[in-house]
Structures are given as C-alpha cells and as structure tokens.
Amino acid sequence: MILHGFWRSSASWRVRIAMGLKGLTWSDRTYRLRAGEQRSDAYMAINPQGLVPALEVDGTVLTQSMAICEYLDECYPDPPLLPADPLMRATVRGFAQAVACDIHPVQNLKILRMLAARGLDEDAVQAWAREVIETGLEACSRLIADREGPYCFGDQVTLADIVLIPQLGNARRFGARTDFPRIEAVEAACNALPAFAAARPDRQPDAE
Amino acid sequence: MILHGFWRSSASWRVRIAMGLKGLTWSDRTYRLRAGEQRSDAYMAINPQGLVPALEVDGTVLTQSMAICEYLDECYPDPPLLPADPLMRATVRGFAQAVACDIHPVQNLKILRMLAARGLDEDAVQAWAREVIETGLEACSRLIADREGPYCFGDQVTLADIVLIPQLGNARRFGARTDFPRIEAVEAACNALPAFAAARPDRQPDAE
C-alpha cells in the first residue's frame, strides 16, 4: 500500500495511527502542502480533491481518512476500531465525525487561506482556528464526559481516539486550549501506545 | 425513533432519505435554527454539539448524519446503502465524506455567521458559500466521472447519493452552479424515487 500524505496533515496522521494499530507496513509519498504540491497535475490525477491522505491499494485509490480507516478495519479486523454493538458503533462514529466534519475542515490550510484572501490578518486567522477548535473540543469533551476510560469509549482504542489525537496536535499549533480533563486523559493513554507514538508528525520522514 | 431536525438542514435531509429508503417511520422534533433553538439548554442536553440532526433510538441519542445512516444500514440492511466489496465501500464513503466533511461544514449557518462577525457583508458571505460549494462539487463530479449511473456508483442508491442530493439543495440556495452533467443525471435519477421526494425540505411539517 502507498500512503500519499504529509507529516503535519492531521488527516494523514489518523491513517498512520490506524495502519500502525493493525500492524501494517506501507510506502510513503509525501507532498509539501504549503508549496501546493497536492494541487499538482500528477497528484490531482490520483485524488481529484487535491487533498491528502490518499491510500493506494492494488492500484485503487482510496480518499478521505475516515473512509480509509473503515476500509482497513474491514480488511484487517484485528484489533477492531469500532465496537460490535450498532448503537455503540454509531456513537463512536458520531464522535469521530464531530471532529472530522465540524472541527478539522473549518481550520485546515485551505480555509485559513480563504480567510486571508478575505482580508483577515494573521492574528485574526489564528483566532478563527482557535475558536473553531476550542468550541469543537469542548463539545467533544461533553460527548465522552460520562464514558469510562482510558480511551474515548472504554478500554478499546476506536476510531474516536484515532481522530481525536491528531486534532489535539492541531490545537497546539494554533495555541488553542486542550485542558479538558477527560480529553487529556485519553491523550495520555493513547500516547503510551506504540502505534500512536510512531504516527506522530515529528517522527515522519518528511518532518521539517 | 425520534428525529431531531430542521426542514432545511441538509444533514437532517440525509437522514430522512435513509429512513425513507429503509421504509422506516419516525416522529419529528423540529428546531428553528435561525432562532437558535438548537442551542437551547433542553436540546444541548440531547446533543452537546448543538447541531441537528440527532436520532433517538430507545433512549440512546445518535448524532452526526453519516453515523446515523450507517447505524440504520447495519440494523435495517435492506436495501443496503453501501456496496459489499470493501474497496467499493471505501470509495462510496470517501465520496460521501468529500461532501460531508469538505463542503457542507464550511458553508453551514454557524460558519457563515462567524464570517459575518468578522466583518464580511452579506454578498461576501454568500460568495464564500458559493466558492466552497462549486469547488467541492467540481471535485465530486470528477470522483464519479467514469462511473456508470444512474446513481453515483452504479444501479444501487448509496450513501454517496444520500449526501449529494441535499448538498445540491444548498447549492441552489446560495446560487452556486450545479451544472455538472454527471451530477445532474444522478439528481434526476434520485428525485424519481419516493424516498428522495418525501425527504425534500419543502415537504417537511416545519417548512416555512
């Protein structure tokens, strides 16, 4: 499998965690997003969205990190990334989507550049990202407030943790608060796992 | 089941389509989003994100429309909303997420209000929504350009269609172009189905 990604892309980071949890190996192709390499003709032919990550599997290109994680879970079911019970599966997916739909896309590079093009200065752009992230993480902290740990949903790592941890990395880049006790506890538990440690941006070959 | 929603919310619309395709019945609880009813204490206790839709199932609250659709598909598998093959499932989910992660959240009411609070006037806010929608739909049209119809991915309605059709409704509200031939053909095919017709915003009890 070939993972098209970028060290600091939090969506790429999610896929690296999932691949690591499954014990998979892969080749990396990396794109410097700030230089626009993900918009090159060559990469747009791979993923017409011009976004990373994309995962090539036997010549088929899969896009969108959560779809890729679900694919990995279906083909490599051990360890599972979702609980068995349908209501709990939906709850875990709902949490993951609260991050992946309602926080991350609204603070990613493309949107921040659109804001700058509308005349917002760098401070205002950073404040936008902080507001989106803090509001979102606060809601997420409530979604898991009454759940047992150590992970978001009990003693099994799920898609929820895979999506949450990279978002915390983004939060710190923008100086957003992350001091939600339940979330901090999840992060500590995840970071103790080799798959999470190996997936960190600063451990990637293209890290600057 | 109780569906907490709003007639014009495209995420609520997705769930209505999925429920209809499965032949399910449900009760509606509706919230006037522009009046902020989704941020009331009563609703925040149901969904801490303060967003619609939410689906109550036997006292459990499910949030996030795609997670809800997947839940419905797992519990009511006929007709299926995803293909059987894992690579195709991932492709369909990837398309749905290209809309649900990269278009819709960046043009929803919350974000447009944040833009207005940054000083963008109404024309600029509408132009923002159009840009996000047109760029996103163009990428989506490429993702399915080489696929057989009549639906996004062949002769079976999938999650991709369920997410695409409401986004086209949003596109028209903002005056964004929707004249992508493959997408227009999918829309015509979907609109001929009773579940899609019944889910339209103007057919809902709270439609204004």
XYZ file of C-alpha atoms in Angstrom:
416
model
C 0.000 0.000 0.000
C 1.147 3.525 -0.750
C 0.112 6.321 1.602
C 0.069 9.751 -0.007
C 0.362 12.187 2.864
C 2.141 14.951 4.681
C 3.811 14.791 8.079
C 1.722 17.534 9.666
C -1.626 16.736 7.994
C -3.869 15.587 10.797
C -5.932 13.514 8.394
C -2.787 11.690 7.233
C -1.877 11.229 10.891
C -5.191 9.414 11.518
C -4.424 6.893 8.786
C -0.899 6.327 10.113
C -2.335 5.511 13.534
C -4.855 3.060 12.079
C -2.210 1.372 9.923
C 0.063 1.083 12.934
C -2.642 -0.378 15.163
C -3.288 -3.010 12.501
C 0.415 -3.820 12.261
C 0.576 -2.902 8.574
C 3.540 -1.646 6.577
C 3.354 0.816 3.711
C 5.338 3.185 1.474
C 5.069 6.928 1.933
C 4.697 9.513 -0.827
C 4.789 12.967 0.671
C 3.601 16.355 -0.569
C 4.589 19.748 0.793
C 1.166 21.288 1.234
C 2.327 24.862 1.719
C 4.167 24.611 -1.586
C 0.952 23.377 -3.233
C 2.304 20.000 -4.316
C -1.087 18.413 -3.562
C -2.551 20.548 -6.369
C -0.060 19.322 -8.995
C -1.490 17.669 -12.112
C 0.173 14.432 -11.086
C -1.480 14.350 -7.686
C -4.846 15.675 -8.884
C -4.919 12.651 -11.211
C -4.585 10.479 -8.100
C -7.069 12.437 -5.962
C -9.267 14.986 -7.753
C -9.919 16.684 -4.409
C -6.248 17.679 -4.200
C -6.157 16.630 -0.562
C -4.076 14.222 1.457
C -4.267 11.490 2.518
C -4.957 9.000 -0.224
C -4.205 5.311 0.092
C -3.341 3.254 -2.959
C -4.348 -0.389 -2.621
C -3.596 -2.658 -5.565
C -3.977 0.250 -7.965
C -7.211 1.550 -6.436
C -7.003 4.972 -4.815
C -8.979 5.484 -1.608
C -9.548 9.007 -0.314
C -10.873 10.556 2.891
C -9.184 9.427 6.077
C -12.234 8.041 7.875
C -13.248 6.008 4.835
C -9.695 4.683 4.675
C -9.758 3.749 8.371
C -13.065 1.899 7.907
C -11.579 0.060 4.915
C -8.597 -1.015 6.988
C -10.934 -2.149 9.743
C -12.986 -4.258 7.367
C -9.965 -5.912 5.748
C -7.783 -6.217 8.843
C -10.283 -6.671 11.668
C -7.767 -7.249 14.447
C -7.753 -5.154 16.585
C -11.195 -3.707 15.778
C -11.504 0.071 15.508
C -15.242 0.021 16.218
C -17.278 -1.747 18.912
C -19.552 -4.640 17.926
C -22.867 -3.153 19.064
C -24.567 -0.993 16.391
C -25.590 1.778 18.818
C -22.050 1.979 20.155
C -20.586 1.888 16.645
C -22.785 4.855 15.756
C -21.752 6.656 18.927
C -18.065 6.183 18.151
C -18.526 7.210 14.534
C -20.549 10.230 15.656
C -17.721 11.388 17.916
C -15.154 10.892 15.148
C -17.318 12.891 12.756
C -17.775 15.657 15.317
C -14.030 16.176 14.922
C -13.577 15.231 11.273
C -16.598 17.141 9.953
C -17.109 20.000 12.381
C -13.630 20.947 13.580
C -10.899 19.933 11.193
C -12.302 21.100 7.816
C -13.058 24.531 9.209
C -9.487 25.125 10.380
C -7.466 23.476 7.652
C -4.973 25.224 5.419
C -7.381 25.726 2.531
C -9.934 27.552 4.673
C -7.367 29.638 6.511
C -6.044 30.780 3.144
C -9.573 31.696 2.039
C -9.894 33.809 5.179
C -6.596 35.546 4.490
C -7.783 36.242 0.943
C -10.833 37.972 2.500
C -8.527 40.374 4.277
C -8.203 38.766 7.707
C -4.722 39.328 9.093
C -2.598 36.538 10.502
C -3.773 37.129 14.072
C -7.408 37.021 13.017
C -6.841 33.828 11.037
C -5.180 32.160 14.015
C -8.020 33.324 16.271
C -10.533 31.774 13.868
C -8.748 28.434 14.078
C -8.598 28.635 17.882
C -12.308 29.442 18.162
C -13.339 26.542 15.941
C -11.055 24.104 17.734
C -11.931 25.170 21.277
C -15.682 25.154 20.648
C -15.390 21.782 18.992
C -13.206 20.178 21.644
C -15.492 21.423 24.380
C -18.455 19.707 22.697
C -16.361 16.567 22.235
C -15.381 16.587 25.896
C -19.086 16.573 26.791
C -19.782 13.719 24.393
C -17.394 11.482 26.364
C -17.765 13.044 29.829
C -19.685 10.104 31.261
C -17.749 7.372 29.492
C -15.276 5.112 31.222
C -11.654 5.398 30.055
C -8.882 5.080 29.473
C -9.807 5.745 25.838
C -12.730 7.774 24.500
C -15.074 4.816 24.704
C -13.718 2.358 27.227
C -10.752 0.044 27.186
C -10.597 -0.390 23.421
C -8.989 2.123 21.084
C -11.527 3.190 18.486
C -11.880 5.481 15.521
C -12.796 8.191 18.037
C -9.288 8.164 19.535
C -7.692 7.942 16.091
C -9.397 11.163 15.038
C -9.128 12.998 18.363
C -5.369 12.743 18.942
C -4.284 14.463 15.701
C -6.835 17.220 16.330
C -5.092 17.917 19.633
C -1.874 18.323 17.674
C -3.602 20.944 15.541
C -4.985 22.619 18.655
C -1.474 23.150 19.990
C -0.201 24.516 16.693
C -2.802 27.263 16.937
C -2.474 27.806 20.682
C -5.998 26.554 21.371
C -6.805 25.255 24.814
C -6.752 21.498 25.270
C -7.202 21.359 29.040
C -10.346 19.267 29.038
C -9.617 16.640 31.718
C -11.286 13.707 30.016
C -9.604 14.530 26.710
C -6.191 14.967 28.298
C -6.546 11.580 29.969
C -7.418 9.947 26.649
C -4.421 11.573 25.027
C -2.047 10.297 27.707
C -3.419 6.775 27.341
C -3.106 6.854 23.550
C 0.365 8.319 23.532
C 1.563 5.365 25.595
C 0.755 3.050 22.670
C 3.469 2.385 20.053
C 1.120 2.918 17.088
C 0.245 6.414 18.292
C 3.865 7.247 19.092
C 5.096 6.121 15.669
C 2.399 8.132 13.867
C 3.369 11.476 15.375
C 4.224 14.161 12.808
C 7.744 14.702 14.150
C 8.514 11.032 13.576
C 7.735 11.167 9.844
C 10.412 11.140 7.121
C 9.254 14.456 5.652
C 9.066 16.294 9.007
C 10.683 19.719 8.849
C -37.429 6.647 16.754
C -37.414 10.417 17.164
C -35.612 12.539 14.599
C -34.496 15.918 15.886
C -34.071 18.048 12.795
C -34.933 21.059 10.704
C -36.612 21.122 7.328
C -33.813 22.940 5.518
C -30.854 21.315 7.314
C -29.106 19.281 4.655
C -27.741 16.893 7.276
C -31.291 16.234 8.542
C -32.341 15.749 4.936
C -29.758 12.975 4.516
C -31.226 11.054 7.440
C -34.759 11.483 6.135
C -33.698 9.954 2.811
C -32.023 6.995 4.514
C -35.039 6.393 6.783
C -37.327 6.537 3.784
C -35.231 4.139 1.726
C -35.386 1.678 4.623
C -39.151 2.080 4.877
C -38.973 3.313 8.465
C -41.388 5.591 10.295
C -40.409 8.112 12.949
C -41.536 11.174 14.929
C -40.139 14.598 14.128
C -38.951 17.177 16.650
C -38.001 20.343 14.839
C -35.819 23.305 15.795
C -35.739 26.695 14.123
C -32.011 27.060 13.589
C -32.003 30.773 12.770
C -33.811 31.393 16.059
C -31.100 29.383 17.863
C -33.409 26.693 19.209
C -30.699 24.074 18.664
C -28.598 25.896 21.293
C -31.305 25.756 23.998
C -30.415 24.022 27.252
C -33.012 21.364 26.508
C -31.504 20.473 23.143
C -27.884 20.818 24.268
C -28.714 18.137 26.847
C -29.737 15.898 23.949
C -26.807 16.811 21.682
C -23.905 18.700 23.268
C -22.809 19.807 19.810
C -25.991 21.850 19.446
C -26.452 20.577 15.908
C -29.192 18.738 14.081
C -29.884 16.009 13.264
C -29.936 13.678 16.228
C -31.786 10.388 16.246
C -33.195 8.972 19.455
C -33.374 5.202 19.459
C -34.733 3.524 22.581
C -33.443 6.382 24.720
C -29.989 6.490 23.126
C -29.147 9.654 21.206
C -27.175 9.241 17.997
C -25.568 12.290 16.415
C -23.898 13.076 13.093
C -25.874 12.229 9.992
C -23.422 9.824 8.365
C -23.042 7.861 11.595
C -26.834 7.699 11.817
C -27.099 6.464 8.218
C -24.520 3.750 8.898
C -26.448 2.724 12.016
C -29.651 2.436 10.004
C -27.807 0.395 7.395
C -26.456 -2.012 9.991
C -29.827 -2.510 11.706
C -32.047 -2.406 8.613
C -29.835 -3.851 5.875
C -32.452 -3.880 3.118
C -31.843 -2.074 0.812
C -28.127 -1.692 1.531
C -26.655 1.816 1.469
C -23.127 0.561 0.823
C -21.770 -1.977 -1.672
C -20.482 -5.315 -0.398
C -16.888 -5.026 -1.620
C -14.564 -3.270 0.864
C -12.773 -1.178 -1.774
C -16.108 -0.023 -3.177
C -17.481 0.651 0.303
C -14.475 2.876 0.953
C -14.946 4.622 -2.378
C -18.584 5.368 -1.617
C -17.778 6.530 1.907
C -14.949 8.664 0.538
C -17.305 10.426 -1.845
C -19.875 10.984 0.912
C -17.164 12.431 3.136
C -15.916 14.684 0.349
C -19.314 16.363 0.655
C -19.981 15.931 4.362
C -16.504 16.931 5.542
C -15.182 19.270 2.880
C -18.212 21.125 1.559
C -21.106 21.215 3.983
C -19.354 22.188 7.253
C -17.598 25.083 5.573
C -20.827 26.637 4.310
C -23.217 25.918 7.159
C -25.021 28.558 9.180
C -22.529 28.549 12.050
C -19.592 29.302 9.786
C -21.416 31.913 7.733
C -22.264 33.687 10.965
C -18.618 33.576 12.034
C -17.718 35.198 8.724
C -20.319 37.927 9.205
C -18.922 38.532 12.697
C -15.512 39.102 11.026
C -16.984 41.926 9.002
C -17.845 40.197 5.745
C -21.003 41.670 4.279
C -23.905 39.555 3.097
C -22.674 39.434 -0.521
C -19.223 38.312 0.598
C -20.703 35.638 2.846
C -22.836 34.297 0.009
C -19.816 34.340 -2.299
C -17.857 32.314 0.272
C -20.592 29.655 0.322
C -20.716 29.567 -3.471
C -16.949 29.165 -3.773
C -16.823 26.292 -1.299
C -19.775 24.525 -2.893
C -18.657 24.957 -6.508
C -15.094 23.855 -5.831
C -16.365 20.885 -3.875
C -18.974 19.808 -6.406
C -16.449 20.042 -9.201
C -14.137 17.657 -7.347
C -17.083 15.371 -6.639
C -18.067 15.355 -10.290
C -14.557 14.142 -11.139
C -14.735 11.435 -8.485
C -17.708 9.861 -10.282
C -16.943 10.921 -13.874
C -16.020 7.424 -15.005
C -18.670 5.576 -13.020
C -21.740 4.040 -14.563
C -25.083 5.531 -13.479
C -27.802 6.124 -12.924
C -26.685 6.797 -9.345
C -23.250 7.946 -8.154
C -21.929 4.408 -8.057
C -24.000 2.266 -10.371
C -27.528 0.975 -10.168
C -27.774 0.947 -6.385
C -28.520 4.037 -4.302
C -25.726 4.506 -1.774
C -24.642 6.823 0.983
C -22.975 8.886 -1.756
C -26.332 9.803 -3.298
C -27.895 10.390 0.127
C -25.256 13.006 0.913
C -25.000 14.531 -2.562
C -28.659 15.395 -3.171
C -29.137 17.652 -0.115
C -25.863 19.424 -0.953
C -27.354 20.328 -4.323
C -30.255 21.881 -2.450
C -27.780 24.020 -0.548
C -26.009 24.901 -3.768
C -29.192 26.361 -5.203
C -29.937 28.340 -2.052
C -26.629 30.119 -2.499
C -26.835 30.389 -6.278
C -23.868 28.087 -6.805
C -23.566 26.298 -10.117
C -24.764 22.715 -10.230
C -24.428 22.105 -13.972
C -22.077 19.166 -13.744
C -23.624 16.658 -16.165
C -22.879 13.506 -14.203
C -24.196 15.105 -11.003
C -27.343 16.425 -12.678
C -28.065 12.957 -14.044
C -27.677 11.443 -10.571
C -30.022 14.042 -9.136
C -32.698 13.321 -11.724
C -32.482 9.601 -11.042
C -32.679 10.100 -7.260
C -35.555 12.552 -7.430
C -37.618 9.933 -9.223
C -37.526 7.753 -6.110
C -40.273 8.188 -3.481
C -37.826 8.238 -0.542
C -35.945 11.176 -2.039
C -39.148 13.010 -2.954
C -40.603 12.627 0.537
C -37.402 13.859 2.192
C -37.319 17.202 0.375
C -37.288 20.234 2.665
C -40.482 21.701 1.234
C -42.312 18.503 2.124
C -41.499 18.740 5.857
C -44.016 19.774 8.507
C -41.874 22.693 9.699
C -41.184 24.076 6.198
C -41.667 27.822 6.024
